[in-house]
XYZ file of C-alpha atoms in Angstrom:
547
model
C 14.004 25.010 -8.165
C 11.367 25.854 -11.291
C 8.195 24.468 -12.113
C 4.873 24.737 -13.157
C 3.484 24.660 -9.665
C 1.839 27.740 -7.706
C 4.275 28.893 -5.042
C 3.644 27.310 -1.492
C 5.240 26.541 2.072
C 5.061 23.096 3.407
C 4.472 23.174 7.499
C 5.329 19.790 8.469
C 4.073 19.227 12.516
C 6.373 15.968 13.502
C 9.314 17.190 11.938
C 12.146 15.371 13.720
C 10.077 12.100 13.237
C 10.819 8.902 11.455
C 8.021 9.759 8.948
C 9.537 13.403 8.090
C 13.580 11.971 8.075
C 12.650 8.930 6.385
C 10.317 9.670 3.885
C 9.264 13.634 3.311
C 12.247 14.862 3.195
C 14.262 12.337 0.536
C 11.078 12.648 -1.398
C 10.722 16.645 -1.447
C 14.924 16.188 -2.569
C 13.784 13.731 -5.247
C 11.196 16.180 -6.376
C 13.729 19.230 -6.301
C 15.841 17.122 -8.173
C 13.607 16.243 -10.817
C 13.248 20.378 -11.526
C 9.315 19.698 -9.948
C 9.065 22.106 -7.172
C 8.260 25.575 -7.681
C 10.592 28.421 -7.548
C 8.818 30.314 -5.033
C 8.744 27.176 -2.669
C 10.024 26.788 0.623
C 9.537 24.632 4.158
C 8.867 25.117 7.897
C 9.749 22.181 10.407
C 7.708 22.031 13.591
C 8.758 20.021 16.675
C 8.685 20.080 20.704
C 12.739 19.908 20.904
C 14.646 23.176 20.636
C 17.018 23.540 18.233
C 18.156 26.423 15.473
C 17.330 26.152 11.966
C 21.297 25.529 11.112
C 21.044 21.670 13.511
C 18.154 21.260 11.550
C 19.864 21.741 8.350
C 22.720 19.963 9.481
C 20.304 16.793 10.504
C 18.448 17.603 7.346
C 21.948 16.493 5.172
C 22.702 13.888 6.981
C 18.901 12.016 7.006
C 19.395 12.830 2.874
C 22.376 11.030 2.626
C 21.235 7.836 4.427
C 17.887 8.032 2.946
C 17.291 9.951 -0.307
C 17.818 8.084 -4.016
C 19.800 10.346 -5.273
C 23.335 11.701 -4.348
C 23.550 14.549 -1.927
C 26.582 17.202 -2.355
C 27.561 20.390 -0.615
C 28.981 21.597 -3.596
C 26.085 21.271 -6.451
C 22.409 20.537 -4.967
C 22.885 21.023 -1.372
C 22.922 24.864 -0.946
C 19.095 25.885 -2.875
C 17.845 23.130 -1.712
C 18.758 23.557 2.140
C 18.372 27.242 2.090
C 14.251 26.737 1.425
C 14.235 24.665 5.230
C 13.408 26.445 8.643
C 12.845 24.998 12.101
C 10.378 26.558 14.562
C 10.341 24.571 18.154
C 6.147 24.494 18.818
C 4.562 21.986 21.047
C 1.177 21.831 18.571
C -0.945 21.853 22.011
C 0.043 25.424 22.786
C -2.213 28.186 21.157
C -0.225 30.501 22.203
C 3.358 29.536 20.278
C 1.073 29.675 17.404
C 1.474 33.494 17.178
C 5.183 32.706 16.340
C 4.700 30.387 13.238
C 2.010 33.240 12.059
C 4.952 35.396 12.529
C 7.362 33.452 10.416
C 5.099 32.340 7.750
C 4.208 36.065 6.748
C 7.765 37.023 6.890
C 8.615 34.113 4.936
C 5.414 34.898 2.224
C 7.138 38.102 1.524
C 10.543 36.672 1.039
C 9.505 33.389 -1.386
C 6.333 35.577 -3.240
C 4.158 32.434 -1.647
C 0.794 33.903 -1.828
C -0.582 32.652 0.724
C -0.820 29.111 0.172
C 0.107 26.914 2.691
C 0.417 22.765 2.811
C -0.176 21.344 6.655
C 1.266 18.219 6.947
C 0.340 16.243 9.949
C 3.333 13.398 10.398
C 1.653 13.355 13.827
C -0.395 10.787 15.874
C -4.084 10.802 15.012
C -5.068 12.199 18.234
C -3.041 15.668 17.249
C -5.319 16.037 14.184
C -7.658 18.567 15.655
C -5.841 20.194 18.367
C -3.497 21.210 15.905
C -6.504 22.344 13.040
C -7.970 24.076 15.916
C -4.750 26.037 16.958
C -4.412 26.774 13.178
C -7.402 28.302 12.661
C -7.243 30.140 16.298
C -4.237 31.803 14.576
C -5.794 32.524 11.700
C -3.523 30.562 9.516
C -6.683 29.101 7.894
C -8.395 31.132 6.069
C -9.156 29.552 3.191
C -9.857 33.021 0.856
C -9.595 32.272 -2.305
C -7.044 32.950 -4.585
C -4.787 31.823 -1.385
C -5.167 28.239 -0.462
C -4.959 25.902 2.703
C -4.821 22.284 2.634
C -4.359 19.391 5.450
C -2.472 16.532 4.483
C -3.053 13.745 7.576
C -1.659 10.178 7.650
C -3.633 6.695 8.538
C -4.768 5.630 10.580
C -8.082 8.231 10.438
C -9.500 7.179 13.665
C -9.411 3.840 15.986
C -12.742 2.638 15.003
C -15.666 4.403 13.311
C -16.832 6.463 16.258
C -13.370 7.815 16.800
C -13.080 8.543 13.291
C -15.966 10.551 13.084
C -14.701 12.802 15.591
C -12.000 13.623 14.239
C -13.586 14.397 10.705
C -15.770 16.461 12.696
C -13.404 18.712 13.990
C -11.399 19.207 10.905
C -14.248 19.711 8.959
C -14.703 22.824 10.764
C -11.405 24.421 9.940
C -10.933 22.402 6.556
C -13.556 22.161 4.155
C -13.692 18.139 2.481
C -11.591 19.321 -0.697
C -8.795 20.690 1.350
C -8.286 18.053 3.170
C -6.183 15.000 1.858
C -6.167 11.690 3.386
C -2.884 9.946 2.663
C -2.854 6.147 2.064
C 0.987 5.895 1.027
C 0.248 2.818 -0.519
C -2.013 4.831 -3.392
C 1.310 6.759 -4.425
C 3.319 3.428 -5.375
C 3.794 3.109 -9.213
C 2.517 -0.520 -9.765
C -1.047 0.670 -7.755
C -1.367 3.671 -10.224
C -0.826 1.001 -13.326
C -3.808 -0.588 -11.763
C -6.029 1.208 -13.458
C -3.917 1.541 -16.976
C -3.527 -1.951 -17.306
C -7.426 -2.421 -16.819
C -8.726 0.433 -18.909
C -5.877 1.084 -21.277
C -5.779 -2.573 -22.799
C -8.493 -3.730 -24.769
C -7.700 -7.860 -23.822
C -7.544 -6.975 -20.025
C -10.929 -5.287 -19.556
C -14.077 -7.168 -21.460
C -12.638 -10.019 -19.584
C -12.673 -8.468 -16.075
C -15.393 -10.053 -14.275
C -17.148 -12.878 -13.039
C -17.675 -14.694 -16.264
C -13.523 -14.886 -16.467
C -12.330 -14.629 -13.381
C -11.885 -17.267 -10.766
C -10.593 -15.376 -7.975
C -8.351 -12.584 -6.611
C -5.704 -12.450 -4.182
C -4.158 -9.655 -2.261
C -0.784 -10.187 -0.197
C 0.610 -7.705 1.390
C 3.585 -9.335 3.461
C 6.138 -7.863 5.656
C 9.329 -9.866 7.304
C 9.986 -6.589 9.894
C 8.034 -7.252 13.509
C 6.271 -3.946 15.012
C 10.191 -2.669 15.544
C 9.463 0.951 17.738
C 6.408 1.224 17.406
C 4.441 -1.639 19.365
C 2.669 1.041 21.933
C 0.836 2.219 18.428
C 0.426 -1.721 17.326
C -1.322 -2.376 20.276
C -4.363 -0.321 19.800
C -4.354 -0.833 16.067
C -3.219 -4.294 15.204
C -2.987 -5.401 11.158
C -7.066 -4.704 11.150
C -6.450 -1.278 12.015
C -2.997 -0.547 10.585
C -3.667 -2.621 6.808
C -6.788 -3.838 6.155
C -8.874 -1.008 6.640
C -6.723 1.206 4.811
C -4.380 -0.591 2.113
C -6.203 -3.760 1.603
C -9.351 -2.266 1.291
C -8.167 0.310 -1.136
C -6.505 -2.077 -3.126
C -9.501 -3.962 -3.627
C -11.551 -1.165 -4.390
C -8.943 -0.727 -7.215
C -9.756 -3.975 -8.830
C -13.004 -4.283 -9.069
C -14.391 -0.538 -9.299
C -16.130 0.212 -12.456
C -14.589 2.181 -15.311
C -14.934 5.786 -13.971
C -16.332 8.553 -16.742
C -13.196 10.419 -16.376
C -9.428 10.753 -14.625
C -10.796 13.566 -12.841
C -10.527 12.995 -8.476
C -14.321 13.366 -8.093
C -14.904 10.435 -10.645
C -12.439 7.942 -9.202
C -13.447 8.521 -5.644
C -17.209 7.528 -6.794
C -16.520 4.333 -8.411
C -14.640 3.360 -5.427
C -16.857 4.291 -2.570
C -19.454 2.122 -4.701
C -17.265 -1.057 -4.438
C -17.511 -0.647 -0.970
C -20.761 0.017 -0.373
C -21.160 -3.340 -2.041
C -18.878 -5.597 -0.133
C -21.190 -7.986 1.623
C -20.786 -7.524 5.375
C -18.972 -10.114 7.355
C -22.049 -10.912 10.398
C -20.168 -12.384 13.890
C -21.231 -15.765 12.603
C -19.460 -15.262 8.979
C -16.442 -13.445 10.618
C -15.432 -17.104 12.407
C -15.697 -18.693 8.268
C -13.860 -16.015 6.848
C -11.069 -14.557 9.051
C -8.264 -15.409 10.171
C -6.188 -13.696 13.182
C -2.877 -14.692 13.871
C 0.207 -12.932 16.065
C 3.480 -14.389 15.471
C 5.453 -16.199 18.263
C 9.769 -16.395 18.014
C 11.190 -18.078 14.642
C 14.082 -17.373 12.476
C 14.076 -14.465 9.694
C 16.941 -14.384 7.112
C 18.563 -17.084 9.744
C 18.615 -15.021 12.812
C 16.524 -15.663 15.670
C 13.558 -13.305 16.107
C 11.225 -12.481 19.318
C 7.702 -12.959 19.489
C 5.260 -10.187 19.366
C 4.470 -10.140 22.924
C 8.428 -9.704 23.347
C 8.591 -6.833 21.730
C 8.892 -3.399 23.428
C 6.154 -1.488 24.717
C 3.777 -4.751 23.863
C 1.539 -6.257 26.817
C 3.153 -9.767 27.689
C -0.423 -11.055 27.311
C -1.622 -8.950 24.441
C -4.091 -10.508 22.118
C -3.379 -7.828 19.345
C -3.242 -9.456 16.051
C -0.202 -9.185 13.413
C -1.735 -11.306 11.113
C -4.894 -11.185 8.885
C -6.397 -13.079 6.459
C -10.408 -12.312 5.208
C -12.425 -14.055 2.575
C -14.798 -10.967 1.283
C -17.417 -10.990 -1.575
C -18.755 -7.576 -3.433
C -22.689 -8.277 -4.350
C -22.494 -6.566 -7.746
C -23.461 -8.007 -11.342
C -19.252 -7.884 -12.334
C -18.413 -9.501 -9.418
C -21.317 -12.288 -7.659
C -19.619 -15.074 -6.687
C -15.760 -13.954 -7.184
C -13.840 -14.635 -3.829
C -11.563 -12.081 -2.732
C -8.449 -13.070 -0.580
C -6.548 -10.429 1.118
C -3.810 -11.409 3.890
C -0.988 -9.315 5.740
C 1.149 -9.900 8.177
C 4.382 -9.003 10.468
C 7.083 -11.077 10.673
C 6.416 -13.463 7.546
C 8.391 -15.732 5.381
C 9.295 -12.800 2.505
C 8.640 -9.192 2.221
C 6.106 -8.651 -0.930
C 2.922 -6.617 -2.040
C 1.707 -8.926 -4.943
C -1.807 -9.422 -6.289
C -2.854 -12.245 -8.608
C -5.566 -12.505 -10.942
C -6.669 -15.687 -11.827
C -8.863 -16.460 -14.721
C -11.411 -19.560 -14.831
C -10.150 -22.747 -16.931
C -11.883 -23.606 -20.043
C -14.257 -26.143 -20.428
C -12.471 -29.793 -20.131
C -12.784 -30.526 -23.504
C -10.373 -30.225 -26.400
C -7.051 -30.181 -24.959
C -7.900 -31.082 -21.472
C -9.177 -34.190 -22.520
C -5.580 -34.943 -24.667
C -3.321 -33.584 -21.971
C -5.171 -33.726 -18.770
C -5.061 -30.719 -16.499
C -3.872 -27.633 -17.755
C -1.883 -24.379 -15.317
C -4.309 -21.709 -15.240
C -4.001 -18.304 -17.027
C -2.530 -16.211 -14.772
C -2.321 -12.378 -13.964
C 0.483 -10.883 -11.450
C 0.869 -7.414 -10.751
C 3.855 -7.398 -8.260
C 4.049 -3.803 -6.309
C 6.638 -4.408 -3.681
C 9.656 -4.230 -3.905
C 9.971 -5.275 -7.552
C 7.604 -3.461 -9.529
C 5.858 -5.585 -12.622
C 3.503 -7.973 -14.067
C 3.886 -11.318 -14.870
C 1.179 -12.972 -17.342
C 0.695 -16.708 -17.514
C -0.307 -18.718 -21.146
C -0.486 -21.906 -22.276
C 1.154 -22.646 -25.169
C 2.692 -26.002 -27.368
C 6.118 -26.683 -26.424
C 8.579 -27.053 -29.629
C 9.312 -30.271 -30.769
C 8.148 -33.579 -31.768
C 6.335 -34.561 -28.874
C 2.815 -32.805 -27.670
C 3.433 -31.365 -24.871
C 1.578 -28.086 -23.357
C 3.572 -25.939 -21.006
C 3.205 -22.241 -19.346
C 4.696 -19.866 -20.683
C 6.036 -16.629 -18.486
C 6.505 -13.422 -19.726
C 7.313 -11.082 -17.240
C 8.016 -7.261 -17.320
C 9.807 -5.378 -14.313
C 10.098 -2.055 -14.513
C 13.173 -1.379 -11.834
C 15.033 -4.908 -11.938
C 17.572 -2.881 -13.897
C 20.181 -1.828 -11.515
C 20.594 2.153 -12.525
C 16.378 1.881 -12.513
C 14.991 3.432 -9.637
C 11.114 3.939 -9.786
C 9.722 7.234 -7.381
C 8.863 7.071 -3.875
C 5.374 7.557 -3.277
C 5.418 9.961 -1.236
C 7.042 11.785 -4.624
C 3.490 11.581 -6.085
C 1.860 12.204 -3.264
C 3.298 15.635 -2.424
C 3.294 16.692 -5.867
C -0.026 16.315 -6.531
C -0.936 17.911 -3.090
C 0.921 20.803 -3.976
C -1.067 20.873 -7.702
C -4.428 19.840 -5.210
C -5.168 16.752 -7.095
C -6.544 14.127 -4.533
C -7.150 11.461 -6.932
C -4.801 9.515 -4.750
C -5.773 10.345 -1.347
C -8.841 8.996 0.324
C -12.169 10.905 0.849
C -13.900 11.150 4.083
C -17.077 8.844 2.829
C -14.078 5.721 1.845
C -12.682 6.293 5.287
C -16.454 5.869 7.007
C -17.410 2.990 4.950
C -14.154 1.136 5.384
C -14.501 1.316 9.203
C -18.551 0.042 8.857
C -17.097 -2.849 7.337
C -14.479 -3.812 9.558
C -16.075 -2.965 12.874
C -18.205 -5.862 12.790
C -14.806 -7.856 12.055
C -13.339 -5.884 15.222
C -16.226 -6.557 17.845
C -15.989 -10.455 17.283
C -12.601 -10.567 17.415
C -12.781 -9.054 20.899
C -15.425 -10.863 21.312
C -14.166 -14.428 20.910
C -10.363 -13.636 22.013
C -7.261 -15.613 20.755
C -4.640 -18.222 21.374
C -2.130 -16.562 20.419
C 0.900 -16.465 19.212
C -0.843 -19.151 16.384
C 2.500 -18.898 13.561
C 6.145 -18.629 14.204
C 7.733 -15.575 12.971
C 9.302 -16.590 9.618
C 6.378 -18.566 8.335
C 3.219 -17.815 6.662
C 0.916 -17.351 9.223
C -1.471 -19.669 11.392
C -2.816 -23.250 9.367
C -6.390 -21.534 9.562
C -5.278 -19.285 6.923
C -3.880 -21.582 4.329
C -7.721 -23.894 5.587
C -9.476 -20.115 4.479
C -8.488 -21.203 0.610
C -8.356 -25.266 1.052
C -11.658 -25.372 1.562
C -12.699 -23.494 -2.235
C -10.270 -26.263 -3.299
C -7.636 -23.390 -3.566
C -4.548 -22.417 -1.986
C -2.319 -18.953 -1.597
C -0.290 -18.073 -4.092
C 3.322 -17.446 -2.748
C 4.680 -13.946 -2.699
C 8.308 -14.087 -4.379
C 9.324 -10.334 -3.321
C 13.063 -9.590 -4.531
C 12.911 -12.965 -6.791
C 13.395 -11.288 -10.341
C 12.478 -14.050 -12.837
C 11.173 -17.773 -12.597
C 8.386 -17.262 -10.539
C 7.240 -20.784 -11.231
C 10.576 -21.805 -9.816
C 9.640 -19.949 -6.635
C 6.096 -21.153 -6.400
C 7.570 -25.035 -6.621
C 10.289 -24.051 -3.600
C 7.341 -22.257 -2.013
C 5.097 -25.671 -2.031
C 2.293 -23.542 -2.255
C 0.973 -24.018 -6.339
C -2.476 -22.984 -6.834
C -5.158 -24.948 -7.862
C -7.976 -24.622 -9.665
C -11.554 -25.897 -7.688
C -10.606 -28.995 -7.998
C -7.119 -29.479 -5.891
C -4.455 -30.321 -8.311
C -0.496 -30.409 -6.714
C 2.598 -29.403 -8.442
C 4.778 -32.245 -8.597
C 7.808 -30.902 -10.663
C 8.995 -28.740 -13.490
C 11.560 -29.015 -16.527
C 13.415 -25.572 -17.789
C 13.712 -26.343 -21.333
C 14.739 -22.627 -23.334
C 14.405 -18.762 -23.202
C 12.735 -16.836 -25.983
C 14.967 -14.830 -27.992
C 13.220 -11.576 -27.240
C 13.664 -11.449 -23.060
C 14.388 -13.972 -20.982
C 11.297 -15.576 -20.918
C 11.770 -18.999 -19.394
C 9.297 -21.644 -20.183
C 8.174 -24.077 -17.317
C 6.819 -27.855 -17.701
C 4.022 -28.141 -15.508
C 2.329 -31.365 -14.491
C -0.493 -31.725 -12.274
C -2.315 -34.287 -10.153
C -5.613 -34.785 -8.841
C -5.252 -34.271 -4.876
């Protein structure tokens, strides 16, 4: 391994965990493969079950080959790469065994030339946070001296509601200062979020036009077809408020509509973010009931196999009321954005896996061609994040030929449809910039805090009120009250088309779900009548009625 780096050991608490097999460690092989890690690199496993370092190598190779994205061999990339891993068995609540990782991690300093810096990854349940940053710094393993550095790298969920979140920041705080500590949001690392911000501030067209005098609304879908699988004990006290929309949805939203920061630089980013969300306008009990939707998913059919219900699942309450489904209505009381709606829905067990997010821009005036041809598809902006990465941009133009006819256009660009293209796990650029201490794409304390103000109005009146639950059966796009959310702006959801590589009009019409403009208009069908010579860029015939 060589690169530019500073020479480090990675302590990973959790490390026979689904997080660590499934994730960390393809995504450190990805990086060693790429030539990114340092030289003078190397990584210490920490888990309750004993074991020697070889069975952890051994589990190591065989986690790589199931999981990594690229090809593991004994022969070639195996041996430097597995020689860097070591395995200490530590419960984290013991001070005491923390006199042995001391131990190794000196002897292991002198061996790599690691200078002291050290990378704490918690892949560890919330509630470990500070007993294990208080046994660290009991040890003395966090110093923080400068030039040697210490940093904590914790996963969501920070807390179980404000209060509990607090605490915790407390109590890392005092072994960690802030800008050591680095909040990961996984979905910050994904390619098509960082492009967020390029495609805003790097195109000339996107930019002036960003705001409420062009856009008609935004909406944020963040779908999954997987139930709670092994982990419904942690579902149950965080359901999709606590597990997505306090972290992901909210920090994709404060990616679209932040204002252009001064620089790249962490510092600047993390201010023009935390503004957004000191301006979203808080949902009161009474506005929660208008603009949120809960919904928990009952048996259904995914991918033609016959599903259980949430409160099937194991280690979920036969009576739980936890929601798997959520769908908001939020405004942000800014000059850019008065009077914008923002959608934002997840869910479990839904019709097709996708993180998509569509921009849609406000109709002309109906005059000029609107009074010639009637009513006209709207311009259209779709950045698609999961699991096809791309945007898709939506014109109007004349379609060829005698006859006046105006039709959409599509042109589309995916960036790992190609099948040797394979884009970087996020946890890639995640650990890499740890490891180079940018936190650009981790979240600060004060997002964290403000998020959970936010929602925990949302929270009380959903215990509040209770449920009927389950409301939508698994397969299906939620409860009716969601799709009622957008009916009543005279709008509806547009559908997520996850692996569907081209003709996304194609997949709206199947979907039944075309979006309107205010006034309802219904797709009633659509003509494929030639590609452009320069990509396959299919053009659609649209027409629409008055509902």
């Amino acid at each position: 391994m060589s690169g530019q780096n500073p020479g480090c050991i990675l302590v990973i608490f959790g490390a026979t965990g689904d997080l660590a097999r499934r994730k960390l460690y393809p995504a450190l092989y990805s990086l060693h493969q790429r030539n990114l890690l340092p030289a003078n690199f190397a990584v210490v496993g920490l888990a309750r079950r004993v074991k020697t370092p070889e069975a952890f190598r051994e589990e190591l190779f065989r986690d790589l080959q199931k999981y990594a994205r690229f090809p593991v061999t004994e022969e070639k990339t195996w041996p430097d790469f597995a020689r860097r891993f070591f395995y200490l068995p530590l419960d984290l609540h013991d001070r005491a065994g923390f006199s042995g990782l001391q131990k190794l991690l000196s002897a292991l300093d002198e061996r790599f030339a690691a200078a002291g810096n050290r990378l704490f990854y918690l892949a560890v349940a919330p509630d470990n946070f500070a007993p294990a940053a208080d046994n660290l710094a009991a040890a003395g393993l966090a110093p923080n001296h400068p030039p040697a550095w210490q940093r904590l790298l914790i996963e969501k969920p920070f807390g179980r509601d404000l209060a509990s979140a607090k605490d915790i920041n407390r109590r890392i705080r005092k072994v960690f200062p802030e800008e050591h500590i680095y909040r990961i949001d996984h979905y910050l690392g994904k390619e098509m979020i960082q492009n967020i911000a390029v495609i805003r501030f790097a195109n000339a067209f996107f930019e002036p036009l960003w705001n409420r005098s062009y856009v008609h609304n935004m909406q944020i879908t963040v779908s999954e077809t997987l139930g709670v699988e092994e982990r419904g004990a942690y579902y149950e006290k965080a359901g999709a408020l606590g597990d997505m929309f306090q972290n992901h949805l909210l920090q994709l939203l404060t990616l679209l509509a932040m204002e252009p920061p001064g620089s790249l630089r962490s510092a600047a980013v993390r201010a023009e973010k935390i503004k957004v969300l000191r301006t979203l306008q808080p949902l009161i009990p009474e506005s929660v009931h208008e603009n949120v939707v809960f919904g928990q998913y009952g048996r259904g059919i995914i991918n033609g196999v016959r599903v259980a219900g949430y409160r099937e699942e194991k280690g979920v309450s036969p009576f739980s009321n936890t929601e798997t489904f959520l769908a908001a209505k939020v405004h942000i009381a800014n000059l850019r954005w008065a009077g914008v709606p923002f959608y934002l829905r997840t869910g479990k067990r839904l019709a097709v896996k996708g993180t998509e997010i569509f921009i849609q821009f406000r109709s002309l005036p109906e005059v000029l061609y609107f009074k010639e041809y009637g009513s006209l598809a709207p311009n259209l902006l779709v950045i698609r994040v999961d699991p096809l990465e791309g945007i898709y941009l939506q014109l109007n133009v004349k379609k060829p030929g005698a006859k006046d006819l105006i039709i959409p256009i599509t042109l589309d660009f995916c960036q790992n449809c190609a099948l040797d293209a394979s884009s970087p796990e996020a946890y890639e650029r995640l650990l890499l910039d740890a490891l180079k201490g940018d936190a650009t794409l981790f979240t600060s304390w004060e997002e964290v805090a403000l998020a959970w103000e936010f929602v925990e109005p949302i929270a009380a009146t959903r215990e509040k009120n209770g449920a009927q639950f389950p409301n939508y059966a698994a397969g299906t796009w939620g409860p009716a009250e969601a799709r009622e959310l957008l009916r009543r702006d005279g709008l509806r959801w547009w559908p997520v088309c996850g692996k569907r590589k081209d003709d996304l009009p194609a997949c709206w019409q199947s979907a039944q779900t075309a979006v309107t403009q205010a006034t309802p208009r219904h797709f009633l069908y659509r003509e494929k009548w030639g590609e452009s010579p320069l990509r396959k860029y299919t053009t659609f015939r649209w027409l629409f009625t008055r509902a």
